[in-house]
mmCIF file of C-alpha atoms in Angstrom:
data_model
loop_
_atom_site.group_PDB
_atom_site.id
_atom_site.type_symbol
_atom_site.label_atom_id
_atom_site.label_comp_id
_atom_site.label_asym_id
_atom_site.label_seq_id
_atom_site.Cartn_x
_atom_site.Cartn_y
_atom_site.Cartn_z
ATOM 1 C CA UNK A 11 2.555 17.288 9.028
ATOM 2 C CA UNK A 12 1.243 14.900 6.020
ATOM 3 C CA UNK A 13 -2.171 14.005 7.036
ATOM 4 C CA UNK A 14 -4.324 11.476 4.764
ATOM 5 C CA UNK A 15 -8.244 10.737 6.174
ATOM 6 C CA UNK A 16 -10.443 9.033 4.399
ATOM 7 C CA UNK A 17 -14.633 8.634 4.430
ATOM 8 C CA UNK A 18 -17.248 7.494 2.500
ATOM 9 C CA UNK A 19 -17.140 3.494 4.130
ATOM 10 C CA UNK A 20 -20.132 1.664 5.030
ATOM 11 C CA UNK A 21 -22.011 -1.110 4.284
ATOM 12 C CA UNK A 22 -24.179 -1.176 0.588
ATOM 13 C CA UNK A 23 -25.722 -3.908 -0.815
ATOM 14 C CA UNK A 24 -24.347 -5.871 -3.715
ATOM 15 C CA UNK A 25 -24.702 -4.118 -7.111
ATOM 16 C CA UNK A 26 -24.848 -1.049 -5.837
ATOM 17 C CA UNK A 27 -22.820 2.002 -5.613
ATOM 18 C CA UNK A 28 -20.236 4.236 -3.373
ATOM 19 C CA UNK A 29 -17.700 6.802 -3.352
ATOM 20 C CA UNK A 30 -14.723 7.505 -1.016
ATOM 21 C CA UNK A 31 -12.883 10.416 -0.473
ATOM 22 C CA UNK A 32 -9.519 11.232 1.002
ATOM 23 C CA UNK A 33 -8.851 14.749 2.142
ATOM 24 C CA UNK A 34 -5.118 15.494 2.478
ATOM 25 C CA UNK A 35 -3.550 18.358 4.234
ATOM 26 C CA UNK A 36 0.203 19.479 5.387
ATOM 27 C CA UNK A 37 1.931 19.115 1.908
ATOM 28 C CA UNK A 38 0.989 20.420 -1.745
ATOM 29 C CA UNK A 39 -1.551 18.118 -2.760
ATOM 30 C CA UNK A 40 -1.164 18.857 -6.471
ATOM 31 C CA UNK A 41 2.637 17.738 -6.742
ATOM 32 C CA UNK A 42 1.661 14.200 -5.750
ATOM 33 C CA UNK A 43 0.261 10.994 -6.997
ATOM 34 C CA UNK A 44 -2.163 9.116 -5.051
ATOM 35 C CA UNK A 45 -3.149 5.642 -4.306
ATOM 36 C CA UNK A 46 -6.274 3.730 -3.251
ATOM 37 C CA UNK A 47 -4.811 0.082 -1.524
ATOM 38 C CA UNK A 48 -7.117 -2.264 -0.173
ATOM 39 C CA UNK A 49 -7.276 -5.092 2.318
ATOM 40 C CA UNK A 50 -9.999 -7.263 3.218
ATOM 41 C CA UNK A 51 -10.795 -8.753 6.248
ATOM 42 C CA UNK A 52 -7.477 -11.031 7.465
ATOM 43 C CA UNK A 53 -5.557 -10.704 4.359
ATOM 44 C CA UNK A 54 -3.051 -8.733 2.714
ATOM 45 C CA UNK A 55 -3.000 -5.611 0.924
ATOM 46 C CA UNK A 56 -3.969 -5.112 -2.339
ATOM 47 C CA UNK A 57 -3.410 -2.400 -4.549
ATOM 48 C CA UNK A 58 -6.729 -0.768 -5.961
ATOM 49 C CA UNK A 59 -6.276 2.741 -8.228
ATOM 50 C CA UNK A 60 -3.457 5.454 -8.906
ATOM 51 C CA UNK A 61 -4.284 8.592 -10.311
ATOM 52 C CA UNK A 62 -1.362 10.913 -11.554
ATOM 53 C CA UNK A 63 -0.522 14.543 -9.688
ATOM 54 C CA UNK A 64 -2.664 16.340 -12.495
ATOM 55 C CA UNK A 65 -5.111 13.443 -13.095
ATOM 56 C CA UNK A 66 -3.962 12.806 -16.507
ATOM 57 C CA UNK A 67 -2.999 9.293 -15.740
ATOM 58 C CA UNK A 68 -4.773 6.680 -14.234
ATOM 59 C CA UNK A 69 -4.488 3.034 -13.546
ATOM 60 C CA UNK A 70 -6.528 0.240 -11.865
ATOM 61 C CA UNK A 71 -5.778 -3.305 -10.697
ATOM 62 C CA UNK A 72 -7.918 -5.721 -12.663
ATOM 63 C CA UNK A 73 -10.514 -7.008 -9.852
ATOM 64 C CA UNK A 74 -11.847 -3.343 -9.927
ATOM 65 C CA UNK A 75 -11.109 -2.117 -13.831
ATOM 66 C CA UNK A 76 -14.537 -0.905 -15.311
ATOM 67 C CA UNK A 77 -15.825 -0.791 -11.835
ATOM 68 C CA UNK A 78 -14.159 1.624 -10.274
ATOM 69 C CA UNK A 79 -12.773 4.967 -10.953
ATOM 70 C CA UNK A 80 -10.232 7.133 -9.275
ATOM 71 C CA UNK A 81 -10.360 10.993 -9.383
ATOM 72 C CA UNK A 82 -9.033 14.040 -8.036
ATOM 73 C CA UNK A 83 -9.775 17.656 -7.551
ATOM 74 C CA UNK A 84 -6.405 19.934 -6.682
ATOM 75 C CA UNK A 85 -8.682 22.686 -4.996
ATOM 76 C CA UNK A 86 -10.236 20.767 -2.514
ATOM 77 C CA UNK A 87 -6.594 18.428 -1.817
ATOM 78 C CA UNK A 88 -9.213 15.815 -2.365
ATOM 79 C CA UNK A 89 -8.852 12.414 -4.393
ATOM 80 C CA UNK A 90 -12.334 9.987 -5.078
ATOM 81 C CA UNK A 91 -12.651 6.513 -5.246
ATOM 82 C CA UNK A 92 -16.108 5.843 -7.121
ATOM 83 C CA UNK A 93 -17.323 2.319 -6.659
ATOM 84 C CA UNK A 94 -19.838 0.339 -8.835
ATOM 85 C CA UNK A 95 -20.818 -2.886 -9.237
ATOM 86 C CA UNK A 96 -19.890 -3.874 -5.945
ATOM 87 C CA UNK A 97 -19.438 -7.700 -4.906
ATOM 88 C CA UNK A 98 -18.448 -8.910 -1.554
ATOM 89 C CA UNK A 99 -15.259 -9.674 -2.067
ATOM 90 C CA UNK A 100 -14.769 -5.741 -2.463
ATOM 91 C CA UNK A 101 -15.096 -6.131 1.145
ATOM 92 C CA UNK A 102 -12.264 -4.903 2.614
ATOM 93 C CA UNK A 103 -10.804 -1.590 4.745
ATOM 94 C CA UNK A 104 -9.785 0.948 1.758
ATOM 95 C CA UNK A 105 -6.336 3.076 2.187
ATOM 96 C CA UNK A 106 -5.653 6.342 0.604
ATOM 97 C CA UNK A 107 -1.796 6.614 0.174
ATOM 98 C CA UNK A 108 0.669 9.448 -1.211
ATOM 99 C CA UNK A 109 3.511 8.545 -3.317
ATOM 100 C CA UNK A 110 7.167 9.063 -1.942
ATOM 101 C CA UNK A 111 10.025 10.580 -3.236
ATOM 102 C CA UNK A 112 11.120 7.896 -4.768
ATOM 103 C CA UNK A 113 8.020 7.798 -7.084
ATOM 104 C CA UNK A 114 7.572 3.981 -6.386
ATOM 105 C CA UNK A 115 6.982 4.182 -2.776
ATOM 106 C CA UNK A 116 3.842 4.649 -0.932
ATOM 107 C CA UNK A 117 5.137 7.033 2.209
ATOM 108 C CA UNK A 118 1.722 8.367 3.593
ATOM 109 C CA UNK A 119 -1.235 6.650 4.740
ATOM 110 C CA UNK A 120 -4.563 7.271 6.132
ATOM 111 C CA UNK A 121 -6.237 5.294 8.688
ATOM 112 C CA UNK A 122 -8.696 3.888 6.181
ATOM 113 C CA UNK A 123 -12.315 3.390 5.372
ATOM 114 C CA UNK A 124 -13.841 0.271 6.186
ATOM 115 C CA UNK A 125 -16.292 -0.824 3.143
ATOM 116 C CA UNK A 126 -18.644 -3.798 3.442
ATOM 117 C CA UNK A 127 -20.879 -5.168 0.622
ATOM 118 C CA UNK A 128 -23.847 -7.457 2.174
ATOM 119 C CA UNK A 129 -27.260 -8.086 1.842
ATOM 120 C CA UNK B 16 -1.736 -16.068 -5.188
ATOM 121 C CA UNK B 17 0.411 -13.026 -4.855
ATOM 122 C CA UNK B 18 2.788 -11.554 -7.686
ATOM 123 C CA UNK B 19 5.614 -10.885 -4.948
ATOM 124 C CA UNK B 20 6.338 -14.215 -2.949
ATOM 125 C CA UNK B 21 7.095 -13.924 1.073
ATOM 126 C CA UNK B 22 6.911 -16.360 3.684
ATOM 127 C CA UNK B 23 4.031 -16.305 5.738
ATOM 128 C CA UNK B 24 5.714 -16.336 9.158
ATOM 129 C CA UNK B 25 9.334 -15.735 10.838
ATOM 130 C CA UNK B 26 9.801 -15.676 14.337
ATOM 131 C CA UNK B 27 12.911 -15.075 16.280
ATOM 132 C CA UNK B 28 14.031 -13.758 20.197
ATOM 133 C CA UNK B 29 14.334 -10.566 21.364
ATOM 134 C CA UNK B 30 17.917 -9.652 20.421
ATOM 135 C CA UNK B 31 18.048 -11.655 17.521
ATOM 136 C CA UNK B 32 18.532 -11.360 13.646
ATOM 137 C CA UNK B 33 15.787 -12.124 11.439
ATOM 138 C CA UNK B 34 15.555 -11.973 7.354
ATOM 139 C CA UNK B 35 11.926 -11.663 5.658
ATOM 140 C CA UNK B 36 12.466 -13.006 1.855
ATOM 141 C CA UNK B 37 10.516 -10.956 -1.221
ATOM 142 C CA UNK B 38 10.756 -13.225 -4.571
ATOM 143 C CA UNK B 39 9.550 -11.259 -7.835
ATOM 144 C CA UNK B 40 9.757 -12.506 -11.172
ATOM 145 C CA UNK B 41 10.647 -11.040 -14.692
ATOM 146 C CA UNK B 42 7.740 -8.155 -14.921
ATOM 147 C CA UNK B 43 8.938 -6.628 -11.536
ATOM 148 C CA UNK B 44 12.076 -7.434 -9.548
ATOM 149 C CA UNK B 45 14.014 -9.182 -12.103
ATOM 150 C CA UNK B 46 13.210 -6.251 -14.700
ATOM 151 C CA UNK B 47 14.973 -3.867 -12.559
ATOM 152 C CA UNK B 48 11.815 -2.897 -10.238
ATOM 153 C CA UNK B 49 12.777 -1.408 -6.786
ATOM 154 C CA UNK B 50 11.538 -2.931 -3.757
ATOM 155 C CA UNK B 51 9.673 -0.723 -0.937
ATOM 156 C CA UNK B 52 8.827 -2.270 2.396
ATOM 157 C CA UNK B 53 5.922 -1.827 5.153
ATOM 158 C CA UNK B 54 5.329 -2.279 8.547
ATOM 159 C CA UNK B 55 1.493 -3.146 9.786
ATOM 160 C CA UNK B 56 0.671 -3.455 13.371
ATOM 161 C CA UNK B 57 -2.575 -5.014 13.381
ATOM 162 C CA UNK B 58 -5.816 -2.720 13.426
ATOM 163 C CA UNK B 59 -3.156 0.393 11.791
ATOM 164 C CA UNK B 60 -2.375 1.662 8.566
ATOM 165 C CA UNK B 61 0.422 0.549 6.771
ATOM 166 C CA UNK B 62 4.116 2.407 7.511
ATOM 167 C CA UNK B 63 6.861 2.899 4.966
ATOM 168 C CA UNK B 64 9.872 1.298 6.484
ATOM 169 C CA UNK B 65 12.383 0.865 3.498
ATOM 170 C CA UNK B 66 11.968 2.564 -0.223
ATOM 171 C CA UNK B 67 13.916 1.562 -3.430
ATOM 172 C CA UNK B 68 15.404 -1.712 -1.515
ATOM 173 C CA UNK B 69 17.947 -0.031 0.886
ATOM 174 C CA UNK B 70 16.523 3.360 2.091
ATOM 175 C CA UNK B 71 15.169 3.944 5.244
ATOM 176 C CA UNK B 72 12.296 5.559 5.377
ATOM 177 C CA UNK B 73 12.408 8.934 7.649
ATOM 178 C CA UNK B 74 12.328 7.779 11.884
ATOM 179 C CA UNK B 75 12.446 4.158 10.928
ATOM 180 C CA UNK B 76 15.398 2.798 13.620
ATOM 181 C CA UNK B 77 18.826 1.570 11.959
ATOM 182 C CA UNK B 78 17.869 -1.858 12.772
ATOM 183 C CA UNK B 79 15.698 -2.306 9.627
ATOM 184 C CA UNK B 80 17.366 -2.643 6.645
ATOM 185 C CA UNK B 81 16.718 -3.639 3.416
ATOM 186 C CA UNK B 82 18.443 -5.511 0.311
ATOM 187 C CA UNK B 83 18.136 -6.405 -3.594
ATOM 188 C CA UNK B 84 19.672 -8.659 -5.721
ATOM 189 C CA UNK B 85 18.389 -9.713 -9.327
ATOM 190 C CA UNK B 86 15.397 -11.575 -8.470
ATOM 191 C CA UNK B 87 14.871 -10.699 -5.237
ATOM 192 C CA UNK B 88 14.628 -8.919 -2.323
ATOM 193 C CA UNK B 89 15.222 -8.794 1.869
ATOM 194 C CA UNK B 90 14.435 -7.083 4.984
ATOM 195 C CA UNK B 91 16.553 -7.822 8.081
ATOM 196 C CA UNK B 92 15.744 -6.900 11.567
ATOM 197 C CA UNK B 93 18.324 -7.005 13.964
ATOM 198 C CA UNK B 94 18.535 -6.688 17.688
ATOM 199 C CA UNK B 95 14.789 -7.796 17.651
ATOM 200 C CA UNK B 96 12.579 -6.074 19.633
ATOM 201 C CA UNK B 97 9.080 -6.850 20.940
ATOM 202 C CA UNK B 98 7.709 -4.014 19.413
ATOM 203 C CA UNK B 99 8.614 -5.549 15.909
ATOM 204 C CA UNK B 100 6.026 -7.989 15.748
ATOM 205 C CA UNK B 101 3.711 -6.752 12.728
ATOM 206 C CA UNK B 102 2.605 -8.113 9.403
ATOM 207 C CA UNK B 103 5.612 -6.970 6.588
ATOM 208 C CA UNK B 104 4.977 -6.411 3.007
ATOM 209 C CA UNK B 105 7.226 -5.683 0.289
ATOM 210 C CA UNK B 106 6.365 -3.784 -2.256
ATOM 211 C CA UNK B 107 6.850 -3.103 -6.183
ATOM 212 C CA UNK B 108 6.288 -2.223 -9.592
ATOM 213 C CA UNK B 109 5.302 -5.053 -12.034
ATOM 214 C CA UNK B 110 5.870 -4.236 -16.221
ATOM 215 C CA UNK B 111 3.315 -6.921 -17.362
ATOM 216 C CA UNK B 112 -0.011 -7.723 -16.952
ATOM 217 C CA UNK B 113 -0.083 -7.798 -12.673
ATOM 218 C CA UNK B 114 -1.175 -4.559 -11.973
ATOM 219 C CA UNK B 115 1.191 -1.488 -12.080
ATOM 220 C CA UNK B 116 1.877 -1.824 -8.307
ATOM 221 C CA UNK B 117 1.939 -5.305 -6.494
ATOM 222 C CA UNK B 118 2.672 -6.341 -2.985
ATOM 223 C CA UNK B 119 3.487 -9.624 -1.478
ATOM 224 C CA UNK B 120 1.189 -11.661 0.778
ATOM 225 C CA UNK B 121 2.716 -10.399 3.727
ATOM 226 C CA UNK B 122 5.212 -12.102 6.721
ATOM 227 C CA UNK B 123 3.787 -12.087 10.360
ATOM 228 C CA UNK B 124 6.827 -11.428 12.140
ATOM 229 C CA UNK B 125 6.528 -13.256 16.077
ATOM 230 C CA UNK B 126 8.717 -12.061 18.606
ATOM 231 C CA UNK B 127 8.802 -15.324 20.852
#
């Protein structure tokens, strides 16, 4: 079965740096898009990164563009979410998702990372 | 502020009908954007309930259903059940200058 797990959380001080991964198993990893979606503490979800099934695309939302950047390696069935600049309000539990058949939909989740950025 | 509108609460009996609302504008929904909907039971991941506004998602119970029309979109859950109550999000593609993929804030759904 799709599985999605993520690591990499924990807490860093402001300014500085951190990179989560997502290791995917149960489906072929290099036919798929994936997304990073956030959600900070009590609020909804927001979406962070997609990177296309070959890498050759990428997008961001803008509260992390030029901060943050998604990437993938197809031998390892591994996407990367490198974090810099961080602020607290990047506070939030971080989601690696696979797209669905549809192409819009997100239809696999991880349990998330949880990512706090404190003094 | 999010770029797809919901309420922020519905509530409704077990047995009952209930509608959550998803209002997009002309980057997203109204440009032809399909509408995907979650499920989030608090301290879980997110679950794909509906994709492109009337699909349910694989093991999701007939009960959900989902609908589009121009500018917007709906989930209805009928013969409520007190497993239902979750946070709902809809879902969709925005054209302009958003974010490729937006949500909406999110509907707590109560099961009184």
């Amino acid at each position: 079965q799709v599985q999605l797990v993520e690591s990499g959380g924990g807490v860093v001080q402001p300014g500085r740096s951190l990179r989560l991964s997502c290791e995917a198993s149960g489906f072929n990893f290099n036919r798929y898009a994936m997304h990073w979606v956030r959600q900070a503490p009590g609020k909804g979800l927001e979406w962070v990164a997609v990177i296309w099934y070959d890498g050759s695309n990428k997008y961001y939302g803008d509260s992390v563009k030029g901060r943050f950047t998604i990437s993938r390696d197809n031998s390892k069935n591994t996407v990367y979410l490198q974090m810099t600049s961080l602020r607290a309000e990047d506070t939030a539990q971080y989601y690696c998702a696979r797209v669905g058949t549809s192409g819009g939909d997100l239809d696999h989740w991880g349990q998330g990372t949880p990512v706090t950025v404190s003094s | 502020q999010s770029v797809l509108t919901q309420p922020p609460s519905v509530s409704g009996a077990p047995g009952q009908r209930v509608t959550i609302s998803c209002t997009g504008s002309s980057s997203n929904l109204e440009a032809g954007s399909d509408v995907h909907w979650y499920q989030q039971i608090p301290g879980r991941a997110p679950k794909l309930l509906i994709y492109s506004n009337d699909n349910r998602a694989s093991g999701v119970p007939a009960r959900f259903s989902g609908s589009k029309s121009v500018s917007s979109a709906s989930l209805a859950i009928t013969g409520l059940q007190a497993e239902d109550e979750a946070d709902y999000y809809c879902q969709s593609y925005d054209s302009g200058l958003n974010g490729l993929v937006v949500f909406g804030g999110g509907t707590k759904l109560t099961v009184l």
